[in-house]
mmCIF file of C-alpha atoms in Angstrom:
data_model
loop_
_atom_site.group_PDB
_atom_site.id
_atom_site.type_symbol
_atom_site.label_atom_id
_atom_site.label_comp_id
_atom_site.label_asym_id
_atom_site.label_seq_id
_atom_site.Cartn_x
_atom_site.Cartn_y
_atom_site.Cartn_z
ATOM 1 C CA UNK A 1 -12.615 21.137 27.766
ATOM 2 C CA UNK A 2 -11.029 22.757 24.937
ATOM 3 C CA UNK A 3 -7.686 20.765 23.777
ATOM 4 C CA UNK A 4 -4.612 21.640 21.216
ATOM 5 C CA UNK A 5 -4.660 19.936 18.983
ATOM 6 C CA UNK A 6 -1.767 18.601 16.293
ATOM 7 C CA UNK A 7 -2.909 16.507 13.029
ATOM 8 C CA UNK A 8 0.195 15.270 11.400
ATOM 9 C CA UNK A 9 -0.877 13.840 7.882
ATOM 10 C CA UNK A 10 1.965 11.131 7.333
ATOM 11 C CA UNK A 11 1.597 10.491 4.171
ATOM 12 C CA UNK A 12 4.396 11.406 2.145
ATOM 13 C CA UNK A 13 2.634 12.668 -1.149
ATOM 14 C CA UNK A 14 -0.277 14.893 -1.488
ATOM 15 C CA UNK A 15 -3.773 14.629 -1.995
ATOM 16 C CA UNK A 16 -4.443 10.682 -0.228
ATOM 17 C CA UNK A 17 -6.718 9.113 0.921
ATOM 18 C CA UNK A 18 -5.030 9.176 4.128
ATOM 19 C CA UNK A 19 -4.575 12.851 4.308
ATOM 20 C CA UNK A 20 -8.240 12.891 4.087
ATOM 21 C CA UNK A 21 -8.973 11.399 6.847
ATOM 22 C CA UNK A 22 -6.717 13.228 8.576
ATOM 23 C CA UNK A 23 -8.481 16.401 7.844
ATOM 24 C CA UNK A 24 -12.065 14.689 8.217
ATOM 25 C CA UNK A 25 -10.770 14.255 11.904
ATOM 26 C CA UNK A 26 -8.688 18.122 12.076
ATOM 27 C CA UNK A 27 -12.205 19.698 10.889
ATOM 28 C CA UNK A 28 -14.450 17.428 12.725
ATOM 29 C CA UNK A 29 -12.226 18.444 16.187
ATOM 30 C CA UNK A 30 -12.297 22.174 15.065
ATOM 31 C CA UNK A 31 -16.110 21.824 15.063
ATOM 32 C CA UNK A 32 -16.189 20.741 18.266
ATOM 33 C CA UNK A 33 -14.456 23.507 20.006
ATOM 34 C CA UNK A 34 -10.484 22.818 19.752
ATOM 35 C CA UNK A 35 -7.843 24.978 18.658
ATOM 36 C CA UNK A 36 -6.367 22.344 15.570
ATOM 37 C CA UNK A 37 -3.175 22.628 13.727
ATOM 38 C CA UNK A 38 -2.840 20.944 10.596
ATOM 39 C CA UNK A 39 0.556 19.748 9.323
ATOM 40 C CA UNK A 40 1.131 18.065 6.252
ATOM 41 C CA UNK A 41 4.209 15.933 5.815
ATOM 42 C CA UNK A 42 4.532 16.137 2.076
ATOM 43 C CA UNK A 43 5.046 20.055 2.791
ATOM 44 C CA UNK A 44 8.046 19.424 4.910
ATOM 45 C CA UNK A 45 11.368 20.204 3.595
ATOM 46 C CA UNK A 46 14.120 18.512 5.542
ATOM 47 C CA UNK A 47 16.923 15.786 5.447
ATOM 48 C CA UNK A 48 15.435 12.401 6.771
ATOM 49 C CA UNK A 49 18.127 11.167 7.189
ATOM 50 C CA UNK A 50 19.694 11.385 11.341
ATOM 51 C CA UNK A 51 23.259 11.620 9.888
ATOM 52 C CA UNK A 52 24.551 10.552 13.187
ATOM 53 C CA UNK A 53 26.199 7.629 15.201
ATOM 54 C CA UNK A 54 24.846 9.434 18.019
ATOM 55 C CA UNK A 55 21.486 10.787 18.878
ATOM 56 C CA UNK A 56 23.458 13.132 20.944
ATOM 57 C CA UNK A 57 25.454 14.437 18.299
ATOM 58 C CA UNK A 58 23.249 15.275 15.679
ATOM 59 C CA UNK A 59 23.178 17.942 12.854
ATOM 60 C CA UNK A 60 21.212 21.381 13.410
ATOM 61 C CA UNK A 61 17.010 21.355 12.597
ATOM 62 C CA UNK A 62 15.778 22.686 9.134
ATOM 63 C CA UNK A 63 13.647 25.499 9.605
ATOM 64 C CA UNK A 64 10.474 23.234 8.749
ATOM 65 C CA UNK A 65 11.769 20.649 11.611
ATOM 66 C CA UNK A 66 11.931 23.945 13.991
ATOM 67 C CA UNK A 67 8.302 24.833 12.920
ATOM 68 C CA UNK A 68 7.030 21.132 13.682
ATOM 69 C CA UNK A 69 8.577 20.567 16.991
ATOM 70 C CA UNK A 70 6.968 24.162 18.307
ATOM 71 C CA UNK A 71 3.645 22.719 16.984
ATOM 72 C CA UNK A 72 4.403 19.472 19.027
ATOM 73 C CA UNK A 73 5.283 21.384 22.267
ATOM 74 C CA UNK A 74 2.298 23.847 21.726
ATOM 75 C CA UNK A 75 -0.338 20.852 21.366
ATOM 76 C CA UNK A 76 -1.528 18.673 24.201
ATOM 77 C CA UNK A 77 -3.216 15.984 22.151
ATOM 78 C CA UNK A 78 -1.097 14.367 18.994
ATOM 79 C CA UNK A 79 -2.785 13.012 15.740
ATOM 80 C CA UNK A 80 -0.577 10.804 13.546
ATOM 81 C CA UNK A 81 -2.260 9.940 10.619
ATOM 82 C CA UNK A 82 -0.140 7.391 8.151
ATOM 83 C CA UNK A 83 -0.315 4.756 5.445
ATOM 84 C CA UNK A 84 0.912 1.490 5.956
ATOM 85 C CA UNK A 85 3.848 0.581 3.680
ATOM 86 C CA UNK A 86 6.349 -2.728 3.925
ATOM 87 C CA UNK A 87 4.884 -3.170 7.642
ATOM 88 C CA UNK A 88 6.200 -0.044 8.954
ATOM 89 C CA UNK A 89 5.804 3.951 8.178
ATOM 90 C CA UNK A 90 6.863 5.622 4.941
ATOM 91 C CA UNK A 91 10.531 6.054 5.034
ATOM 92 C CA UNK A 92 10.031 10.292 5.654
ATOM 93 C CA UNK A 93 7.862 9.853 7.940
ATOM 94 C CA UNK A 94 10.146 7.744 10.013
ATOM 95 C CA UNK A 95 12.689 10.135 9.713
ATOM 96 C CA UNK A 96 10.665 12.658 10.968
ATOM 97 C CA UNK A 97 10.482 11.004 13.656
ATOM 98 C CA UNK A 98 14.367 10.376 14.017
ATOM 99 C CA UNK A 99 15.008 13.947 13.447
ATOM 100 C CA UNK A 100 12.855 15.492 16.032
ATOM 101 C CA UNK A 101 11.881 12.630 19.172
ATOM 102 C CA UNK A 102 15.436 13.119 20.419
ATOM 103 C CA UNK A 103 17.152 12.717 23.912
ATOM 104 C CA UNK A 104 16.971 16.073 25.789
ATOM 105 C CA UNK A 105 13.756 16.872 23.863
ATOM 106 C CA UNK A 106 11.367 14.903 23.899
ATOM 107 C CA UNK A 107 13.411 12.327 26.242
ATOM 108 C CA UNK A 108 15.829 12.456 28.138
ATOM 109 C CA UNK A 109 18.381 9.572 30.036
ATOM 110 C CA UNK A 110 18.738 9.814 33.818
ATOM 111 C CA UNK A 111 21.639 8.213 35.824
ATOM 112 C CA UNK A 112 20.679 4.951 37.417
ATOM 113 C CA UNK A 113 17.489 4.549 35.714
ATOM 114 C CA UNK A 114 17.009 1.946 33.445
ATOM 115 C CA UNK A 115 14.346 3.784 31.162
ATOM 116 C CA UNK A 116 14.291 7.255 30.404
ATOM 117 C CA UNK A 117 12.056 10.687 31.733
ATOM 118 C CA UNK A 118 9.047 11.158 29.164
ATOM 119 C CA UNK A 119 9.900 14.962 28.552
ATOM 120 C CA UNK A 120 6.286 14.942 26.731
ATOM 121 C CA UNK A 121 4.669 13.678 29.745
ATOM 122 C CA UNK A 122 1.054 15.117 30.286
ATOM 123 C CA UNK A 123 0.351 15.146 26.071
ATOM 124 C CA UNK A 124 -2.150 12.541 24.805
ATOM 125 C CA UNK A 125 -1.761 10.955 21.177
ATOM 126 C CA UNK A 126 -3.820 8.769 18.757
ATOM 127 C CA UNK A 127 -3.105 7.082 15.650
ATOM 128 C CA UNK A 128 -5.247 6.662 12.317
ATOM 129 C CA UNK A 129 -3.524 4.059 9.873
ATOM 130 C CA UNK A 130 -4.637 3.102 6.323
ATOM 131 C CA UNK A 131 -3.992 -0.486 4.669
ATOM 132 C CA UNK A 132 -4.488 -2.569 2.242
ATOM 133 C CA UNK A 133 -4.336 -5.317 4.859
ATOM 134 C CA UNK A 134 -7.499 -6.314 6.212
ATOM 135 C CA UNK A 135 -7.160 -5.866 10.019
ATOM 136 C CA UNK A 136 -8.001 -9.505 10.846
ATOM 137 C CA UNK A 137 -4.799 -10.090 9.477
ATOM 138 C CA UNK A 138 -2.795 -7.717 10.554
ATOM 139 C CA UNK A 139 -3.324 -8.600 13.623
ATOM 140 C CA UNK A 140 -3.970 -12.189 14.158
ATOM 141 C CA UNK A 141 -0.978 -12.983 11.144
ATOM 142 C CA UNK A 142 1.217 -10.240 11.459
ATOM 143 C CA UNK A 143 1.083 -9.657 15.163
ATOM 144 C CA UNK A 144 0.218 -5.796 14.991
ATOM 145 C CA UNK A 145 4.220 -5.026 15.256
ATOM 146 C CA UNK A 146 3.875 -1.044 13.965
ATOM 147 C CA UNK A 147 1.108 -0.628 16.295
ATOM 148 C CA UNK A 148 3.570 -1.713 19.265
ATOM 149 C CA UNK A 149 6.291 -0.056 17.707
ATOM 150 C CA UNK A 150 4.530 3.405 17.391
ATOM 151 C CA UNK A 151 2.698 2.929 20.857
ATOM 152 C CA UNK A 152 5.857 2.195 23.121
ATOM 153 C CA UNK A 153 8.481 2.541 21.551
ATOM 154 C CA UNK A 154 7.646 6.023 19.890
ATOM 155 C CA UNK A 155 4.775 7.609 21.509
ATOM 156 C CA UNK A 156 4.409 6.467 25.135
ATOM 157 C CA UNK A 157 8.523 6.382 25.279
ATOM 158 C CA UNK A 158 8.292 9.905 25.272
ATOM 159 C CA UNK A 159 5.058 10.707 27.350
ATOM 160 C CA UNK A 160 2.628 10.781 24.386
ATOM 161 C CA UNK A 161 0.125 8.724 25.983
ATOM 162 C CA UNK A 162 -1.407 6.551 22.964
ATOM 163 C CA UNK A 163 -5.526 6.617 23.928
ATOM 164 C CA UNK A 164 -6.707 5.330 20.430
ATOM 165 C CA UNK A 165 -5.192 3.346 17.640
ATOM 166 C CA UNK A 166 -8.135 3.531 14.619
ATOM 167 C CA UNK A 167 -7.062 0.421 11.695
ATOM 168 C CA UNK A 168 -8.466 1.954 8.434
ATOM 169 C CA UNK A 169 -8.728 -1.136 5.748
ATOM 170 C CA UNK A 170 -8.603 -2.139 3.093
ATOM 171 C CA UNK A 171 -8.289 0.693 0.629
ATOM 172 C CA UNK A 172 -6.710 -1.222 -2.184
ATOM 173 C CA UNK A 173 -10.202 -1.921 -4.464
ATOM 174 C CA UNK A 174 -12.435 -0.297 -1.338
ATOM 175 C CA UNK A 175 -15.715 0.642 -3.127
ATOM 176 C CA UNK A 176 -16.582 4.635 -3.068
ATOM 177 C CA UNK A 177 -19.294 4.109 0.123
ATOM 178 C CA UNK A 178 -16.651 1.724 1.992
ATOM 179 C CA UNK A 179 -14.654 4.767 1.770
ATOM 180 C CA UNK A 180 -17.466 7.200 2.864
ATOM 181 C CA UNK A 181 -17.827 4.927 5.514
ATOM 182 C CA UNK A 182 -14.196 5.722 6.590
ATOM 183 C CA UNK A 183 -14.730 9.259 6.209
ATOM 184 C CA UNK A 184 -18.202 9.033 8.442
ATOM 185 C CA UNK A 185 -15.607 7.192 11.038
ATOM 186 C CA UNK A 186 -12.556 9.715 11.310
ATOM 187 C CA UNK A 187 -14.945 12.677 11.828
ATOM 188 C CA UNK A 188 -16.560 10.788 14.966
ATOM 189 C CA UNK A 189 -12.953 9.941 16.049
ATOM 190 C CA UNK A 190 -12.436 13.851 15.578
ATOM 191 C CA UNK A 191 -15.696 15.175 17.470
ATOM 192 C CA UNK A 192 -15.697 12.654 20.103
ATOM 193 C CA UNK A 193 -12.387 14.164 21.892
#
């Protein structure tokens, strides 16, 4: 079955190695059949910052932010591709996500309920990180904490349903068929959906 399909490259500059493998995996899905859209967060002109006390009470979308969140309603299945930097996402990327996953969008608080309705409910999502850390150690030393943070706190909070979290290390001094190999993996990742 045929699924739409949203490839957010994370990366905050152009031309990485991580926004290749993000469109190894748009074109490998395209092959296979699915309508993909391909958006590339170094394109996206907007304030990162949520300029707000209040989720509730925050400033109007930049036409670029308007543009994403259409994509994000249109698609069913969510790719986030992104680097690793300081333990977390780059600093625009997480205000992308501050800008735009907001309550009585993609959430929204109910009266007596202690967690909120997952206004995304239904959508599917996956995640594709680059490193320098080997992923023995990121998650027997560091405890994976962006992987739970992006998985429920960000994605399933808000009814993305995280099916695949794909660890691609280390890049830092990777030889050129180490990085092939990466390739060879993100368009499997791509045409197995």
């Amino acid at each position: 079955m045929s699924k739409k399909i949203l490839v957010l490259d994370g990366h905050p500059a152009k031309d990485s190695f991580c926004g290749a493998l993000a469109q190894t995996y748009a074109d490998a899905a395209k092959k296979s059949g699915h309508d993909v859209r391909m958006v590339h967060l170094a394109d996206l002109s907007f304030d990162p910052d949520l300029g707000s006390a209040s989720e509730a009470s925050t400033k109007e979308w930049e036409e670029d932010l308007e543009t994403f969140w259409d994509t994000l309603e249109w698609c069913n299945h969510f790719v986030l591709a992104h680097p690793l930097w300081w333990g977390g996402m780059p600093a625009k990327l997480k205000g992308l996500i501050d800008r735009i996953l907001l309550p009585g969008k993609a959430y929204k608080f109910v009266s007596g309920k202690a967690l909120p309705e997952k206004l995304m409910a239904g959508r599917t999502s996956e995640v594709l990180v680059t490193s320098d850390t080997p992923h023995w150690y990121f998650k027997f030393i560091y405890g994976q904490g962006i992987k739970k943070q992006t998985k429920m706190q960000i994605l399933d909070f808000c009814g993305l349903k995280m099916k695949n979290y794909s660890w691609f290390a280390p890049i830092q001094g990777s030889t050129e068929q180490a990085r092939a190999k990466m390739i060879r993996r993100a368009a499997q990742l791509g045409g197995a959906l």
